[in-house]
Amino acid sequence: MMTNLFSVFDPTSSLLTNWVSLISGLIIIPLSFWLVPSRSNVIWNGILKKLDQEFSMLLGPSKMGAPLLLISLFVFIFYNNFLGLFPYIFTATSHLAVSLGLALPLWLSFMLFSWIKETTHALAHLVPLGTPPALMPFMVLIELVSNMIRPITLSVRLAANMIAGHLLLTLLGNQGSGANFITLPLILISQILLLILEFSVAIIQSYVFATLTTLYASE
């Protein structure tokens, strides 16, 4: 039995899988063993090509192998968000240890590359174009703070959105045991609608995480 409402986000309280859900999504990726690709392969390859075009457009001409990394990031987050919708499977992306572990190394690599290889452009980026001279010191501080909190905002946004939807599903699910014949259909309909909304959130949040990472890299 659940000890408290937030124990659903404790990896030690999951009955079937906890941190195993991080890599269990790899078995869902469609593989091609035939000369003629299946419908799932066609859909999957279409999604990957669309993401590659999107990230390549955001990164610009000097993209190198970055779109492949960002597509892998999107797929990894999406599968973990999606697997968390199944009962008794721990949602790894709702844990800050995972979301911050994804955001911090990427942000740190971008910062180190920009300050080591492009020091002049990195310094110029701290002062927006057209800033009055009197406001330049304050703008430098603001830009530094905004750059420093980027991995925190990325990770907290992902974890908070996953937690919020799962909490609503848990709260509604706990009401089902004491419901009567009138309120039970309403609870079931609400649960189905929330589940559809959570599936949309799983896609949107993975796309937002990958897109913001792409924008930070392009800067």
JSON list of C-alpha atoms in Angstrom, two decimals:
[
{"chain": "A", "resi": 1, "resn": "MET", "atom": "CA", "xyz": [0.00, 0.00, 0.00]},
{"chain": "A", "resi": 2, "resn": "MET", "atom": "CA", "xyz": [1.21, 3.52, -0.74]},
{"chain": "A", "resi": 3, "resn": "THR", "atom": "CA", "xyz": [2.65, 5.16, 2.39]},
{"chain": "A", "resi": 4, "resn": "ASN", "atom": "CA", "xyz": [2.18, 8.70, 1.06]},
{"chain": "A", "resi": 5, "resn": "LEU", "atom": "CA", "xyz": [1.21, 10.48, -2.12]},
{"chain": "A", "resi": 6, "resn": "PHE", "atom": "CA", "xyz": [4.80, 11.11, -3.24]},
{"chain": "A", "resi": 7, "resn": "SER", "atom": "CA", "xyz": [5.99, 7.52, -2.78]},
{"chain": "A", "resi": 8, "resn": "VAL", "atom": "CA", "xyz": [5.03, 6.88, -6.41]},
{"chain": "A", "resi": 9, "resn": "PHE", "atom": "CA", "xyz": [8.13, 8.93, -7.29]},
{"chain": "A", "resi": 10, "resn": "ASP", "atom": "CA", "xyz": [10.39, 6.88, -5.02]},
{"chain": "A", "resi": 11, "resn": "PRO", "atom": "CA", "xyz": [12.34, 4.35, -7.13]},
{"chain": "A", "resi": 12, "resn": "THR", "atom": "CA", "xyz": [12.52, 1.92, -4.22]},
{"chain": "A", "resi": 13, "resn": "SER", "atom": "CA", "xyz": [8.71, 1.72, -3.95]},
{"chain": "A", "resi": 14, "resn": "SER", "atom": "CA", "xyz": [8.10, 0.42, -7.49]},
{"chain": "A", "resi": 15, "resn": "LEU", "atom": "CA", "xyz": [7.05, -3.22, -7.57]},
{"chain": "A", "resi": 16, "resn": "LEU", "atom": "CA", "xyz": [8.27, -4.30, -11.00]},
{"chain": "A", "resi": 17, "resn": "THR", "atom": "CA", "xyz": [10.86, -1.85, -12.26]},
{"chain": "A", "resi": 18, "resn": "ASN", "atom": "CA", "xyz": [12.63, 1.16, -10.82]},
{"chain": "A", "resi": 19, "resn": "TRP", "atom": "CA", "xyz": [15.81, 2.41, -12.49]},
{"chain": "A", "resi": 20, "resn": "VAL", "atom": "CA", "xyz": [15.54, -0.49, -14.98]},
{"chain": "A", "resi": 21, "resn": "SER", "atom": "CA", "xyz": [12.97, 1.61, -16.86]},
{"chain": "A", "resi": 22, "resn": "LEU", "atom": "CA", "xyz": [15.83, 3.87, -18.00]},
{"chain": "A", "resi": 23, "resn": "ILE", "atom": "CA", "xyz": [17.09, 1.25, -20.46]},
{"chain": "A", "resi": 24, "resn": "SER", "atom": "CA", "xyz": [13.98, -0.88, -20.94]},
{"chain": "A", "resi": 25, "resn": "GLY", "atom": "CA", "xyz": [12.75, 1.54, -23.65]},
{"chain": "A", "resi": 26, "resn": "LEU", "atom": "CA", "xyz": [15.52, 0.33, -25.94]},
{"chain": "A", "resi": 27, "resn": "ILE", "atom": "CA", "xyz": [13.62, -2.89, -26.62]},
{"chain": "A", "resi": 28, "resn": "ILE", "atom": "CA", "xyz": [10.64, -0.90, -27.99]},
{"chain": "A", "resi": 29, "resn": "ILE", "atom": "CA", "xyz": [12.68, 0.82, -30.73]},
{"chain": "A", "resi": 30, "resn": "PRO", "atom": "CA", "xyz": [11.55, -0.76, -34.02]},
{"chain": "A", "resi": 31, "resn": "LEU", "atom": "CA", "xyz": [14.30, -2.74, -35.76]},
{"chain": "A", "resi": 32, "resn": "SER", "atom": "CA", "xyz": [14.42, -3.54, -39.44]},
{"chain": "A", "resi": 33, "resn": "PHE", "atom": "CA", "xyz": [15.10, -7.20, -40.29]},
{"chain": "A", "resi": 34, "resn": "TRP", "atom": "CA", "xyz": [13.40, -7.20, -43.71]},
{"chain": "A", "resi": 35, "resn": "LEU", "atom": "CA", "xyz": [14.13, -5.75, -47.11]},
{"chain": "A", "resi": 36, "resn": "VAL", "atom": "CA", "xyz": [10.70, -4.11, -47.19]},
{"chain": "A", "resi": 37, "resn": "PRO", "atom": "CA", "xyz": [10.32, -1.94, -44.06]},
{"chain": "A", "resi": 38, "resn": "SER", "atom": "CA", "xyz": [7.22, -2.33, -41.93]},
{"chain": "A", "resi": 39, "resn": "ARG", "atom": "CA", "xyz": [4.76, 0.45, -41.19]},
{"chain": "A", "resi": 40, "resn": "SER", "atom": "CA", "xyz": [6.31, 1.04, -37.77]},
{"chain": "A", "resi": 41, "resn": "ASN", "atom": "CA", "xyz": [9.72, 1.45, -39.40]},
{"chain": "A", "resi": 42, "resn": "VAL", "atom": "CA", "xyz": [8.32, 3.90, -41.96]},
{"chain": "A", "resi": 43, "resn": "ILE", "atom": "CA", "xyz": [6.67, 5.97, -39.23]},
{"chain": "A", "resi": 44, "resn": "TRP", "atom": "CA", "xyz": [9.78, 5.82, -37.04]},
{"chain": "A", "resi": 45, "resn": "ASN", "atom": "CA", "xyz": [12.12, 6.86, -39.85]},
{"chain": "A", "resi": 46, "resn": "GLY", "atom": "CA", "xyz": [9.75, 9.69, -40.79]},
{"chain": "A", "resi": 47, "resn": "ILE", "atom": "CA", "xyz": [9.81, 11.01, -37.23]},
{"chain": "A", "resi": 48, "resn": "LEU", "atom": "CA", "xyz": [13.62, 10.83, -37.11]},
{"chain": "A", "resi": 49, "resn": "LYS", "atom": "CA", "xyz": [13.96, 12.66, -40.45]},
{"chain": "A", "resi": 50, "resn": "LYS", "atom": "CA", "xyz": [11.58, 15.38, -39.30]},
{"chain": "A", "resi": 51, "resn": "LEU", "atom": "CA", "xyz": [13.51, 15.84, -36.06]},
{"chain": "A", "resi": 52, "resn": "ASP", "atom": "CA", "xyz": [16.79, 15.91, -37.98]},
{"chain": "A", "resi": 53, "resn": "GLN", "atom": "CA", "xyz": [15.48, 18.69, -40.23]},
{"chain": "A", "resi": 54, "resn": "GLU", "atom": "CA", "xyz": [14.19, 20.63, -37.23]},
{"chain": "A", "resi": 55, "resn": "PHE", "atom": "CA", "xyz": [17.39, 20.43, -35.20]},
{"chain": "A", "resi": 56, "resn": "SER", "atom": "CA", "xyz": [19.62, 21.04, -38.24]},
{"chain": "A", "resi": 57, "resn": "MET", "atom": "CA", "xyz": [17.68, 24.23, -39.02]},
{"chain": "A", "resi": 58, "resn": "LEU", "atom": "CA", "xyz": [18.09, 25.46, -35.43]},
{"chain": "A", "resi": 59, "resn": "LEU", "atom": "CA", "xyz": [21.78, 24.61, -35.21]},
{"chain": "A", "resi": 60, "resn": "GLY", "atom": "CA", "xyz": [22.76, 26.21, -38.51]},
{"chain": "A", "resi": 61, "resn": "PRO", "atom": "CA", "xyz": [25.54, 25.17, -40.89]},
{"chain": "A", "resi": 62, "resn": "SER", "atom": "CA", "xyz": [28.12, 24.18, -38.23]},
{"chain": "A", "resi": 63, "resn": "LYS", "atom": "CA", "xyz": [26.03, 21.36, -36.81]},
{"chain": "A", "resi": 64, "resn": "MET", "atom": "CA", "xyz": [28.53, 18.46, -37.17]},
{"chain": "A", "resi": 65, "resn": "GLY", "atom": "CA", "xyz": [26.99, 15.45, -35.36]},
{"chain": "A", "resi": 66, "resn": "ALA", "atom": "CA", "xyz": [24.82, 17.43, -32.95]},
{"chain": "A", "resi": 67, "resn": "PRO", "atom": "CA", "xyz": [21.41, 16.48, -34.49]},
{"chain": "A", "resi": 68, "resn": "LEU", "atom": "CA", "xyz": [22.10, 12.79, -33.81]},
{"chain": "A", "resi": 69, "resn": "LEU", "atom": "CA", "xyz": [22.83, 13.55, -30.15]},
{"chain": "A", "resi": 70, "resn": "LEU", "atom": "CA", "xyz": [19.69, 15.67, -29.80]},
{"chain": "A", "resi": 71, "resn": "ILE", "atom": "CA", "xyz": [17.49, 13.09, -31.54]},
{"chain": "A", "resi": 72, "resn": "SER", "atom": "CA", "xyz": [18.83, 10.44, -29.15]},
{"chain": "A", "resi": 73, "resn": "LEU", "atom": "CA", "xyz": [18.07, 12.77, -26.24]},
{"chain": "A", "resi": 74, "resn": "PHE", "atom": "CA", "xyz": [14.50, 13.28, -27.46]},
{"chain": "A", "resi": 75, "resn": "VAL", "atom": "CA", "xyz": [13.92, 9.52, -27.91]},
{"chain": "A", "resi": 76, "resn": "PHE", "atom": "CA", "xyz": [15.41, 8.71, -24.50]},
{"chain": "A", "resi": 77, "resn": "ILE", "atom": "CA", "xyz": [13.24, 11.23, -22.65]},
{"chain": "A", "resi": 78, "resn": "PHE", "atom": "CA", "xyz": [10.11, 10.35, -24.61]},
{"chain": "A", "resi": 79, "resn": "TYR", "atom": "CA", "xyz": [10.39, 6.61, -23.94]},
{"chain": "A", "resi": 80, "resn": "ASN", "atom": "CA", "xyz": [10.93, 7.15, -20.23]},
{"chain": "A", "resi": 81, "resn": "ASN", "atom": "CA", "xyz": [7.98, 9.55, -20.09]},
{"chain": "A", "resi": 82, "resn": "PHE", "atom": "CA", "xyz": [5.84, 7.06, -21.99]},
{"chain": "A", "resi": 83, "resn": "LEU", "atom": "CA", "xyz": [6.84, 4.04, -19.89]},
{"chain": "A", "resi": 84, "resn": "GLY", "atom": "CA", "xyz": [5.98, 5.98, -16.75]},
{"chain": "A", "resi": 85, "resn": "LEU", "atom": "CA", "xyz": [2.32, 5.98, -17.81]},
{"chain": "A", "resi": 86, "resn": "PHE", "atom": "CA", "xyz": [2.11, 2.22, -17.26]},
{"chain": "A", "resi": 87, "resn": "PRO", "atom": "CA", "xyz": [1.17, 0.97, -13.76]},
{"chain": "A", "resi": 88, "resn": "TYR", "atom": "CA", "xyz": [3.95, 0.05, -11.31]},
{"chain": "A", "resi": 89, "resn": "ILE", "atom": "CA", "xyz": [6.71, 1.45, -13.55]},
{"chain": "A", "resi": 90, "resn": "PHE", "atom": "CA", "xyz": [8.84, 4.18, -12.06]},
{"chain": "A", "resi": 91, "resn": "THR", "atom": "CA", "xyz": [8.98, 7.39, -14.13]},
{"chain": "A", "resi": 92, "resn": "ALA", "atom": "CA", "xyz": [12.72, 8.04, -14.21]},
{"chain": "A", "resi": 93, "resn": "THR", "atom": "CA", "xyz": [12.39, 11.50, -15.74]},
{"chain": "A", "resi": 94, "resn": "SER", "atom": "CA", "xyz": [10.35, 12.69, -12.74]},
{"chain": "A", "resi": 95, "resn": "HIS", "atom": "CA", "xyz": [13.49, 12.31, -10.62]},
{"chain": "A", "resi": 96, "resn": "LEU", "atom": "CA", "xyz": [15.92, 15.25, -10.56]},
{"chain": "A", "resi": 97, "resn": "ALA", "atom": "CA", "xyz": [18.83, 12.82, -10.50]},
{"chain": "A", "resi": 98, "resn": "VAL", "atom": "CA", "xyz": [17.93, 11.87, -14.10]},
{"chain": "A", "resi": 99, "resn": "SER", "atom": "CA", "xyz": [16.70, 15.17, -15.52]},
{"chain": "A", "resi": 100, "resn": "LEU", "atom": "CA", "xyz": [19.58, 17.15, -13.99]},
{"chain": "A", "resi": 101, "resn": "GLY", "atom": "CA", "xyz": [21.98, 14.42, -15.06]},
{"chain": "A", "resi": 102, "resn": "LEU", "atom": "CA", "xyz": [20.86, 15.00, -18.65]},
{"chain": "A", "resi": 103, "resn": "ALA", "atom": "CA", "xyz": [20.84, 18.81, -18.58]},
{"chain": "A", "resi": 104, "resn": "LEU", "atom": "CA", "xyz": [24.01, 19.53, -16.60]},
{"chain": "A", "resi": 105, "resn": "PRO", "atom": "CA", "xyz": [26.61, 17.71, -18.76]},
{"chain": "A", "resi": 106, "resn": "LEU", "atom": "CA", "xyz": [25.17, 19.14, -21.98]},
{"chain": "A", "resi": 107, "resn": "TRP", "atom": "CA", "xyz": [25.06, 22.68, -20.60]},
{"chain": "A", "resi": 108, "resn": "LEU", "atom": "CA", "xyz": [28.57, 22.36, -19.17]},
{"chain": "A", "resi": 109, "resn": "SER", "atom": "CA", "xyz": [29.95, 21.13, -22.48]},
{"chain": "A", "resi": 110, "resn": "PHE", "atom": "CA", "xyz": [28.35, 24.06, -24.32]},
{"chain": "A", "resi": 111, "resn": "MET", "atom": "CA", "xyz": [29.73, 26.56, -21.81]},
{"chain": "A", "resi": 112, "resn": "LEU", "atom": "CA", "xyz": [33.25, 25.13, -21.84]},
{"chain": "A", "resi": 113, "resn": "PHE", "atom": "CA", "xyz": [33.34, 25.00, -25.63]},
{"chain": "A", "resi": 114, "resn": "SER", "atom": "CA", "xyz": [32.10, 28.59, -26.00]},
{"chain": "A", "resi": 115, "resn": "TRP", "atom": "CA", "xyz": [34.41, 30.08, -23.37]},
{"chain": "A", "resi": 116, "resn": "ILE", "atom": "CA", "xyz": [37.51, 28.17, -24.54]},
{"chain": "A", "resi": 117, "resn": "LYS", "atom": "CA", "xyz": [37.06, 28.25, -28.33]},
{"chain": "A", "resi": 118, "resn": "GLU", "atom": "CA", "xyz": [34.94, 31.38, -28.80]},
{"chain": "A", "resi": 119, "resn": "THR", "atom": "CA", "xyz": [35.89, 33.61, -25.88]},
{"chain": "A", "resi": 120, "resn": "THR", "atom": "CA", "xyz": [35.28, 36.90, -27.69]},
{"chain": "A", "resi": 121, "resn": "HIS", "atom": "CA", "xyz": [31.80, 35.88, -28.89]},
{"chain": "A", "resi": 122, "resn": "ALA", "atom": "CA", "xyz": [30.95, 34.49, -25.44]},
{"chain": "A", "resi": 123, "resn": "LEU", "atom": "CA", "xyz": [31.86, 37.81, -23.81]},
{"chain": "A", "resi": 124, "resn": "ALA", "atom": "CA", "xyz": [29.95, 39.75, -26.46]},
{"chain": "A", "resi": 125, "resn": "HIS", "atom": "CA", "xyz": [26.91, 37.55, -25.91]},
{"chain": "A", "resi": 126, "resn": "LEU", "atom": "CA", "xyz": [26.69, 38.79, -22.30]},
{"chain": "A", "resi": 127, "resn": "VAL", "atom": "CA", "xyz": [25.72, 42.28, -23.51]},
{"chain": "A", "resi": 128, "resn": "PRO", "atom": "CA", "xyz": [22.73, 42.37, -25.90]},
{"chain": "A", "resi": 129, "resn": "LEU", "atom": "CA", "xyz": [22.95, 44.63, -28.93]},
{"chain": "A", "resi": 130, "resn": "GLY", "atom": "CA", "xyz": [21.76, 48.16, -28.27]},
{"chain": "A", "resi": 131, "resn": "THR", "atom": "CA", "xyz": [22.22, 48.09, -24.48]},
{"chain": "A", "resi": 132, "resn": "PRO", "atom": "CA", "xyz": [22.95, 51.55, -22.99]},
{"chain": "A", "resi": 133, "resn": "PRO", "atom": "CA", "xyz": [26.45, 51.84, -21.47]},
{"chain": "A", "resi": 134, "resn": "ALA", "atom": "CA", "xyz": [25.04, 52.57, -18.00]},
{"chain": "A", "resi": 135, "resn": "LEU", "atom": "CA", "xyz": [23.12, 49.27, -18.00]},
{"chain": "A", "resi": 136, "resn": "MET", "atom": "CA", "xyz": [25.95, 47.08, -19.33]},
{"chain": "A", "resi": 137, "resn": "PRO", "atom": "CA", "xyz": [27.23, 45.90, -15.88]},
{"chain": "A", "resi": 138, "resn": "PHE", "atom": "CA", "xyz": [23.72, 44.93, -14.83]},
{"chain": "A", "resi": 139, "resn": "MET", "atom": "CA", "xyz": [23.07, 43.14, -18.14]},
{"chain": "A", "resi": 140, "resn": "VAL", "atom": "CA", "xyz": [26.27, 41.14, -17.71]},
{"chain": "A", "resi": 141, "resn": "LEU", "atom": "CA", "xyz": [25.11, 39.99, -14.27]},
{"chain": "A", "resi": 142, "resn": "ILE", "atom": "CA", "xyz": [21.64, 39.16, -15.56]},
{"chain": "A", "resi": 143, "resn": "GLU", "atom": "CA", "xyz": [23.00, 37.18, -18.51]},
{"chain": "A", "resi": 144, "resn": "LEU", "atom": "CA", "xyz": [25.44, 35.31, -16.28]},
{"chain": "A", "resi": 145, "resn": "VAL", "atom": "CA", "xyz": [22.66, 34.35, -13.87]},
{"chain": "A", "resi": 146, "resn": "SER", "atom": "CA", "xyz": [20.37, 33.30, -16.73]},
{"chain": "A", "resi": 147, "resn": "ASN", "atom": "CA", "xyz": [23.14, 31.13, -18.19]},
{"chain": "A", "resi": 148, "resn": "MET", "atom": "CA", "xyz": [23.92, 29.56, -14.82]},
{"chain": "A", "resi": 149, "resn": "ILE", "atom": "CA", "xyz": [20.32, 28.55, -14.08]},
{"chain": "A", "resi": 150, "resn": "ARG", "atom": "CA", "xyz": [19.65, 27.02, -17.51]},
{"chain": "A", "resi": 151, "resn": "PRO", "atom": "CA", "xyz": [20.34, 23.39, -16.47]},
{"chain": "A", "resi": 152, "resn": "ILE", "atom": "CA", "xyz": [18.18, 23.87, -13.37]},
{"chain": "A", "resi": 153, "resn": "THR", "atom": "CA", "xyz": [15.24, 25.25, -15.36]},
{"chain": "A", "resi": 154, "resn": "LEU", "atom": "CA", "xyz": [15.57, 22.47, -17.94]},
{"chain": "A", "resi": 155, "resn": "SER", "atom": "CA", "xyz": [15.60, 19.69, -15.35]},
{"chain": "A", "resi": 156, "resn": "VAL", "atom": "CA", "xyz": [12.97, 21.18, -13.02]},
{"chain": "A", "resi": 157, "resn": "ARG", "atom": "CA", "xyz": [10.57, 21.86, -15.94]},
{"chain": "A", "resi": 158, "resn": "LEU", "atom": "CA", "xyz": [10.76, 18.23, -17.07]},
{"chain": "A", "resi": 159, "resn": "ALA", "atom": "CA", "xyz": [10.50, 16.73, -13.57]},
{"chain": "A", "resi": 160, "resn": "ALA", "atom": "CA", "xyz": [7.71, 19.08, -12.44]},
{"chain": "A", "resi": 161, "resn": "ASN", "atom": "CA", "xyz": [5.52, 18.37, -15.47]},
{"chain": "A", "resi": 162, "resn": "MET", "atom": "CA", "xyz": [5.92, 14.63, -15.00]},
{"chain": "A", "resi": 163, "resn": "ILE", "atom": "CA", "xyz": [5.17, 14.87, -11.28]},
{"chain": "A", "resi": 164, "resn": "ALA", "atom": "CA", "xyz": [2.10, 17.10, -11.70]},
{"chain": "A", "resi": 165, "resn": "GLY", "atom": "CA", "xyz": [0.27, 14.80, -14.11]},
{"chain": "A", "resi": 166, "resn": "HIS", "atom": "CA", "xyz": [1.08, 11.65, -12.17]},
{"chain": "A", "resi": 167, "resn": "LEU", "atom": "CA", "xyz": [-0.11, 13.25, -8.95]},
{"chain": "A", "resi": 168, "resn": "LEU", "atom": "CA", "xyz": [-3.48, 14.06, -10.54]},
{"chain": "A", "resi": 169, "resn": "LEU", "atom": "CA", "xyz": [-3.80, 10.48, -11.81]},
{"chain": "A", "resi": 170, "resn": "THR", "atom": "CA", "xyz": [-2.90, 9.14, -8.38]},
{"chain": "A", "resi": 171, "resn": "LEU", "atom": "CA", "xyz": [-5.37, 11.42, -6.61]},
{"chain": "A", "resi": 172, "resn": "LEU", "atom": "CA", "xyz": [-8.21, 10.42, -8.93]},
{"chain": "A", "resi": 173, "resn": "GLY", "atom": "CA", "xyz": [-7.29, 6.75, -8.69]},
{"chain": "A", "resi": 174, "resn": "ASN", "atom": "CA", "xyz": [-7.47, 6.86, -4.89]},
{"chain": "A", "resi": 175, "resn": "GLN", "atom": "CA", "xyz": [-11.03, 8.17, -5.10]},
{"chain": "A", "resi": 176, "resn": "GLY", "atom": "CA", "xyz": [-12.26, 5.16, -7.05]},
{"chain": "A", "resi": 177, "resn": "SER", "atom": "CA", "xyz": [-12.47, 2.77, -4.11]},
{"chain": "A", "resi": 178, "resn": "GLY", "atom": "CA", "xyz": [-15.06, 4.89, -2.28]},
{"chain": "A", "resi": 179, "resn": "ALA", "atom": "CA", "xyz": [-17.02, 6.06, -5.31]},
{"chain": "A", "resi": 180, "resn": "ASN", "atom": "CA", "xyz": [-20.65, 5.18, -5.99]},
{"chain": "A", "resi": 181, "resn": "PHE", "atom": "CA", "xyz": [-22.34, 4.32, -9.29]},
{"chain": "A", "resi": 182, "resn": "ILE", "atom": "CA", "xyz": [-22.78, 8.00, -10.15]},
{"chain": "A", "resi": 183, "resn": "THR", "atom": "CA", "xyz": [-19.28, 9.33, -9.49]},
{"chain": "A", "resi": 184, "resn": "LEU", "atom": "CA", "xyz": [-17.39, 6.25, -10.69]},
{"chain": "A", "resi": 185, "resn": "PRO", "atom": "CA", "xyz": [-18.07, 6.84, -14.44]},
{"chain": "A", "resi": 186, "resn": "LEU", "atom": "CA", "xyz": [-17.03, 10.47, -14.01]},
{"chain": "A", "resi": 187, "resn": "ILE", "atom": "CA", "xyz": [-13.77, 9.38, -12.36]},
{"chain": "A", "resi": 188, "resn": "LEU", "atom": "CA", "xyz": [-13.09, 6.87, -15.15]},
{"chain": "A", "resi": 189, "resn": "ILE", "atom": "CA", "xyz": [-13.75, 9.45, -17.86]},
{"chain": "A", "resi": 190, "resn": "SER", "atom": "CA", "xyz": [-11.51, 11.94, -16.07]},
{"chain": "A", "resi": 191, "resn": "GLN", "atom": "CA", "xyz": [-8.77, 9.32, -15.75]},
{"chain": "A", "resi": 192, "resn": "ILE", "atom": "CA", "xyz": [-8.93, 8.52, -19.48]},
{"chain": "A", "resi": 193, "resn": "LEU", "atom": "CA", "xyz": [-8.80, 12.21, -20.43]},
{"chain": "A", "resi": 194, "resn": "LEU", "atom": "CA", "xyz": [-5.90, 12.80, -18.05]},
{"chain": "A", "resi": 195, "resn": "LEU", "atom": "CA", "xyz": [-4.07, 9.79, -19.47]},
{"chain": "A", "resi": 196, "resn": "ILE", "atom": "CA", "xyz": [-4.43, 11.22, -22.99]},
{"chain": "A", "resi": 197, "resn": "LEU", "atom": "CA", "xyz": [-3.21, 14.58, -21.69]},
{"chain": "A", "resi": 198, "resn": "GLU", "atom": "CA", "xyz": [-0.23, 12.89, -20.01]},
{"chain": "A", "resi": 199, "resn": "PHE", "atom": "CA", "xyz": [0.68, 11.16, -23.26]},
{"chain": "A", "resi": 200, "resn": "SER", "atom": "CA", "xyz": [0.67, 14.55, -24.97]},
{"chain": "A", "resi": 201, "resn": "VAL", "atom": "CA", "xyz": [2.76, 16.02, -22.15]},
{"chain": "A", "resi": 202, "resn": "ALA", "atom": "CA", "xyz": [5.26, 13.14, -22.54]},
{"chain": "A", "resi": 203, "resn": "ILE", "atom": "CA", "xyz": [5.79, 14.09, -26.18]},
{"chain": "A", "resi": 204, "resn": "ILE", "atom": "CA", "xyz": [5.75, 17.86, -25.63]},
{"chain": "A", "resi": 205, "resn": "GLN", "atom": "CA", "xyz": [8.19, 17.84, -22.70]},
{"chain": "A", "resi": 206, "resn": "SER", "atom": "CA", "xyz": [10.70, 15.64, -24.51]},
{"chain": "A", "resi": 207, "resn": "TYR", "atom": "CA", "xyz": [10.47, 17.93, -27.55]},
{"chain": "A", "resi": 208, "resn": "VAL", "atom": "CA", "xyz": [10.80, 21.06, -25.40]},
{"chain": "A", "resi": 209, "resn": "PHE", "atom": "CA", "xyz": [13.83, 19.66, -23.58]},
{"chain": "A", "resi": 210, "resn": "ALA", "atom": "CA", "xyz": [15.58, 18.74, -26.84]},
{"chain": "A", "resi": 211, "resn": "THR", "atom": "CA", "xyz": [14.62, 22.00, -28.57]},
{"chain": "A", "resi": 212, "resn": "LEU", "atom": "CA", "xyz": [15.82, 24.21, -25.71]},
{"chain": "A", "resi": 213, "resn": "THR", "atom": "CA", "xyz": [19.07, 22.24, -25.60]},
{"chain": "A", "resi": 214, "resn": "THR", "atom": "CA", "xyz": [19.41, 22.87, -29.34]},
{"chain": "A", "resi": 215, "resn": "LEU", "atom": "CA", "xyz": [18.82, 26.61, -28.88]},
{"chain": "A", "resi": 216, "resn": "TYR", "atom": "CA", "xyz": [21.39, 26.76, -26.09]},
{"chain": "A", "resi": 217, "resn": "ALA", "atom": "CA", "xyz": [23.88, 24.95, -28.33]},
{"chain": "A", "resi": 218, "resn": "SER", "atom": "CA", "xyz": [23.20, 27.26, -31.27]},
{"chain": "A", "resi": 219, "resn": "GLU", "atom": "CA", "xyz": [23.95, 30.33, -29.12]}
]
